[in-house]
CSV table of C-alpha atoms in Angstrom, one decimal:
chain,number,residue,atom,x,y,z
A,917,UNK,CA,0.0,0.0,0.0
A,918,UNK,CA,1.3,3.8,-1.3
A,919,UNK,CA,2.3,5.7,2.3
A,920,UNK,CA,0.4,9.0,1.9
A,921,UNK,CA,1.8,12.2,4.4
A,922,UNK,CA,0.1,15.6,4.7
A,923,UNK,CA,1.3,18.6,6.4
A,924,UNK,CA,-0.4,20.9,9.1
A,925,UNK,CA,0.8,24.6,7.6
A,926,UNK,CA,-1.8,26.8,10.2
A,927,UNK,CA,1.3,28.3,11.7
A,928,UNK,CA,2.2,29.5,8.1
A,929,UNK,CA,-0.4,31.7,7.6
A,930,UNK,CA,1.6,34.5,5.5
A,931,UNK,CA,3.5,31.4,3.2
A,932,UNK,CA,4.4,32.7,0.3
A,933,UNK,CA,6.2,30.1,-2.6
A,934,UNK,CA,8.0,31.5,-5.2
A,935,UNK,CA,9.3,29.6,-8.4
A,936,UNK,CA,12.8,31.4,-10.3
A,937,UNK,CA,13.7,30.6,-13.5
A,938,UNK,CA,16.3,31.7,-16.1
A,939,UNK,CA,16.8,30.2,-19.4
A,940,UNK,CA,19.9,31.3,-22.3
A,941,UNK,CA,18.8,32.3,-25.5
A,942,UNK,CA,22.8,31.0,-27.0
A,943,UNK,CA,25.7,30.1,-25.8
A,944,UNK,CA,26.6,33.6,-24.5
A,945,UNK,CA,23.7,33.2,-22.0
A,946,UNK,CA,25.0,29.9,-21.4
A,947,UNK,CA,28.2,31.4,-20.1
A,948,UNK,CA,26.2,34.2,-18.3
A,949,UNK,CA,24.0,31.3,-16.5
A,950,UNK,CA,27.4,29.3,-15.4
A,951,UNK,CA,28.5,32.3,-13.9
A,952,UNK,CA,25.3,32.7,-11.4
A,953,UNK,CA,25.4,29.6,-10.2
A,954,UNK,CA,28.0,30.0,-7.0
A,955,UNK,CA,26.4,33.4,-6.7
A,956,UNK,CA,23.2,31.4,-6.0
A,957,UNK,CA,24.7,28.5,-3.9
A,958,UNK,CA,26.2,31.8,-1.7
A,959,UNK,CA,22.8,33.5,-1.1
A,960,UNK,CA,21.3,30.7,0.1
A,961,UNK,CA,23.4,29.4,2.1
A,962,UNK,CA,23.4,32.8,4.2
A,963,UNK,CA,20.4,31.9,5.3
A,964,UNK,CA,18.5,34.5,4.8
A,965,UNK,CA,15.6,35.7,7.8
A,966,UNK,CA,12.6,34.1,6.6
A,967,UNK,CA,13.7,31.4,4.0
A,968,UNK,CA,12.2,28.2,4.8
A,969,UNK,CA,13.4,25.9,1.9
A,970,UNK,CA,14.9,26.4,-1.4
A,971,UNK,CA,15.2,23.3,-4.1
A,972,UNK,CA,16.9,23.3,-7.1
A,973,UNK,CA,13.7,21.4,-9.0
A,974,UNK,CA,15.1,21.3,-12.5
A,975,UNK,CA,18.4,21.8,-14.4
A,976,UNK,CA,18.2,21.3,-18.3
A,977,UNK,CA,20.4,21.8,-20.7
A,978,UNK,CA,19.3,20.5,-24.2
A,979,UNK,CA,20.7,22.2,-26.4
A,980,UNK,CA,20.8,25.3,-24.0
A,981,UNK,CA,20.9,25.1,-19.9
A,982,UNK,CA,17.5,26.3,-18.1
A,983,UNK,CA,17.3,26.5,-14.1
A,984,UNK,CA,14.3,26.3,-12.3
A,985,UNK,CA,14.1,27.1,-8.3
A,986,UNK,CA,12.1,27.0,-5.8
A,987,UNK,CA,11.5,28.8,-2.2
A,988,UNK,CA,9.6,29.2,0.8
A,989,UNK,CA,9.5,32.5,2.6
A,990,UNK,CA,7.6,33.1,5.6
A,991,UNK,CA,6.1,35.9,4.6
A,992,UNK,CA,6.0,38.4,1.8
A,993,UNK,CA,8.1,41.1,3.6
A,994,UNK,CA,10.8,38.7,4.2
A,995,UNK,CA,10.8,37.9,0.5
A,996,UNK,CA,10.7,41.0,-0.5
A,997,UNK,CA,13.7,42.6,2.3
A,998,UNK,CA,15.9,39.9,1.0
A,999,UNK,CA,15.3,41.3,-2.7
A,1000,UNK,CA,16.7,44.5,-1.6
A,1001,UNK,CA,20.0,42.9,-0.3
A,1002,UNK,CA,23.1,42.0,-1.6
A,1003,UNK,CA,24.1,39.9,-3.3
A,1004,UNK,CA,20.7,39.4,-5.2
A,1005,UNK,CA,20.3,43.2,-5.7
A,1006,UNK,CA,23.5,43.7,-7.2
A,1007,UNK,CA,22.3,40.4,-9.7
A,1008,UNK,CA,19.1,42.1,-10.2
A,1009,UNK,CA,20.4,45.5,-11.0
A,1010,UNK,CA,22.6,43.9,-13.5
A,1011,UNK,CA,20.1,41.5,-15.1
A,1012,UNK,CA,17.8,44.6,-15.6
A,1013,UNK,CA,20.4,46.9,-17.6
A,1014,UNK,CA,21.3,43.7,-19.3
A,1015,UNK,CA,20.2,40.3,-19.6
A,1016,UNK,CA,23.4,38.9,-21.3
A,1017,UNK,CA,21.1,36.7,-23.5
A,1018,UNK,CA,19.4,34.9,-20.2
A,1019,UNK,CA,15.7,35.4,-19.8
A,1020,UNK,CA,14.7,35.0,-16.3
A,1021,UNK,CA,10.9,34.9,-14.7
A,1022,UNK,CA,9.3,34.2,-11.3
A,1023,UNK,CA,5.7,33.1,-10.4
A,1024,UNK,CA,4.6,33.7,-6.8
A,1025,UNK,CA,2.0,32.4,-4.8
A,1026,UNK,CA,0.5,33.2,-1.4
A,1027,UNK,CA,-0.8,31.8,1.1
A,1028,UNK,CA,-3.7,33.9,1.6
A,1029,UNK,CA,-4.1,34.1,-1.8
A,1030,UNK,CA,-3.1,36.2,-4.7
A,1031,UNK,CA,-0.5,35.4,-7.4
A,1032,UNK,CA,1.9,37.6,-9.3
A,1033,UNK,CA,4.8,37.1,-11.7
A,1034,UNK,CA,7.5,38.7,-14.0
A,1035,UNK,CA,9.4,37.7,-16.8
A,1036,UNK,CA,12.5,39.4,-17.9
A,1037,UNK,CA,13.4,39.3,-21.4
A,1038,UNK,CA,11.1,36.1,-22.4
A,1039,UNK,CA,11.9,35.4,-26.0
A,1040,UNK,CA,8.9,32.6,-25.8
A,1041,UNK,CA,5.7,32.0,-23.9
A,1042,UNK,CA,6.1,30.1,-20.5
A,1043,UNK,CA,3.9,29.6,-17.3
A,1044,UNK,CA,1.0,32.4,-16.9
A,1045,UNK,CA,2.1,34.0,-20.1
A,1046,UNK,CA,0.5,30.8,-21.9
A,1047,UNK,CA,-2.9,31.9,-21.3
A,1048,UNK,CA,-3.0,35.1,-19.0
A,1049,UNK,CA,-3.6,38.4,-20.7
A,1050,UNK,CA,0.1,39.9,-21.0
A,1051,UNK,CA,1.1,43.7,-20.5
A,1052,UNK,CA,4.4,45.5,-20.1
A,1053,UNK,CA,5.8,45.8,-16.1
A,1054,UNK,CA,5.8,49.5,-16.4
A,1055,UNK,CA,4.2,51.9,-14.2
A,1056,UNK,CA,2.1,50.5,-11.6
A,1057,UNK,CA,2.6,47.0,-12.8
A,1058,UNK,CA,6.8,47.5,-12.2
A,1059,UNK,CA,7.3,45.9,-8.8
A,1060,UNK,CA,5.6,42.9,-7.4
A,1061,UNK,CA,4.1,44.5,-4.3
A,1062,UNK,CA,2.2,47.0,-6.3
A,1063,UNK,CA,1.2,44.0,-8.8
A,1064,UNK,CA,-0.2,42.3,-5.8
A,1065,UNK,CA,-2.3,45.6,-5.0
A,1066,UNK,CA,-0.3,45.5,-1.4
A,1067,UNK,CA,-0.7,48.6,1.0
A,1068,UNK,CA,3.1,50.3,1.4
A,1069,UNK,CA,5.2,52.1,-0.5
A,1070,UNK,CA,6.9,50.0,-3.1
A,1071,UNK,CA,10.8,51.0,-3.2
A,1072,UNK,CA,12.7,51.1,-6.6
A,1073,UNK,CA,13.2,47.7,-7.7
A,1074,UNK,CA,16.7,46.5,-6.5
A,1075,UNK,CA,17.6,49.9,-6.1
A,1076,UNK,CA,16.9,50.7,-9.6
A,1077,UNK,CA,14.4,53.1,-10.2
A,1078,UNK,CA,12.0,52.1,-13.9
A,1079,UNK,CA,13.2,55.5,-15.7
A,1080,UNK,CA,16.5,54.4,-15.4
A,1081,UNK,CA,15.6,51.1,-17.8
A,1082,UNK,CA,14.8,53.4,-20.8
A,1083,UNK,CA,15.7,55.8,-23.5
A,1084,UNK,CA,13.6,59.1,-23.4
A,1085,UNK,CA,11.2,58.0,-26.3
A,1086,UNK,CA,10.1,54.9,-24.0
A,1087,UNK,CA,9.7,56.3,-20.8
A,1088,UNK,CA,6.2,55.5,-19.4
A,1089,UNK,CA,3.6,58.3,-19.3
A,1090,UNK,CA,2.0,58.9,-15.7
């Protein structure tokens, strides 16, 4: 007979899982995906305040490499503190300014419900973008806490501020 476990998760109220993916678009990105990896490995094993769990769930690499992560935060704010720390701000800044032929997304889910998500420089459709109506991550729609329709200021992304992302001409209009 199959085993069969479940878990209790009432003292996780505020649970949030996120999944974190990047993918190359050619063998540049390739290079630019090797080079993440300790970077990675380093952030999490710093613990962070309010990581539960992170898994490496998927590694491809046919005929270009594709990660796929996934965490457990406590909460949102924890999540979203962490995101304004080195080293992952310093990676995010730079991914931002430029992806180095990677494409990179996240989904995230909450406990309490909601669900928001991202993708950076997607050359193809994956995850909600299959079937979800799509629109650019400009103005409101720019950081995840203001996607989510949370109360609180969001700060600049990473420390980088939207206008900084582009020319004049594409600047979004208030």
């Amino acid at each position: 007979m199959t085993s069969r476990t479940t878990v209790d998760l009432l003292g996780y109220p505020d649970l949030v899982v996120i999944y974190l993916g990047m993918r190359a678009i050619n063998p540049e990105g390739a290079q630019t995906m090797m080079k993440f990896g300790p970077g990675i490995a380093e952030s999490v094993a710093a613990k962070p305040d309010g990581l539960l769990l992170h898994e490496d769930i998927a590694f491809t690499a046919n005929p270009l490499p594709s990660s796929v992560f996934r965490q457990y935060w406590r909460d949102f704010a924890s999540l979203e503190t962490w995101t304004r720390t080195m080293p992952h701000m310093a990676w995010w800044q730079a991914f931002l300014r430029d992806p180095a032929s990677t494409e990179f997304w996240h989904e995230t889910y909450f406990m309490r419900g909601g669900m928001e998500a991202i993708y950076g420089n997607a050359q193809s459709p994956l995850g909600f973008l299959y079937f979800a109506p799509n629109q650019e991550a400009r103005g409101p729609m720019f950081s995840a806490r203001t996607r989510l329709g949370l109360e609180g200021q969001a700060e600049a992304v990473a420390g980088v501020h939207e206008t900084e992302l582009y020319s004049d001409t594409e600047r979004p209009k208030d």
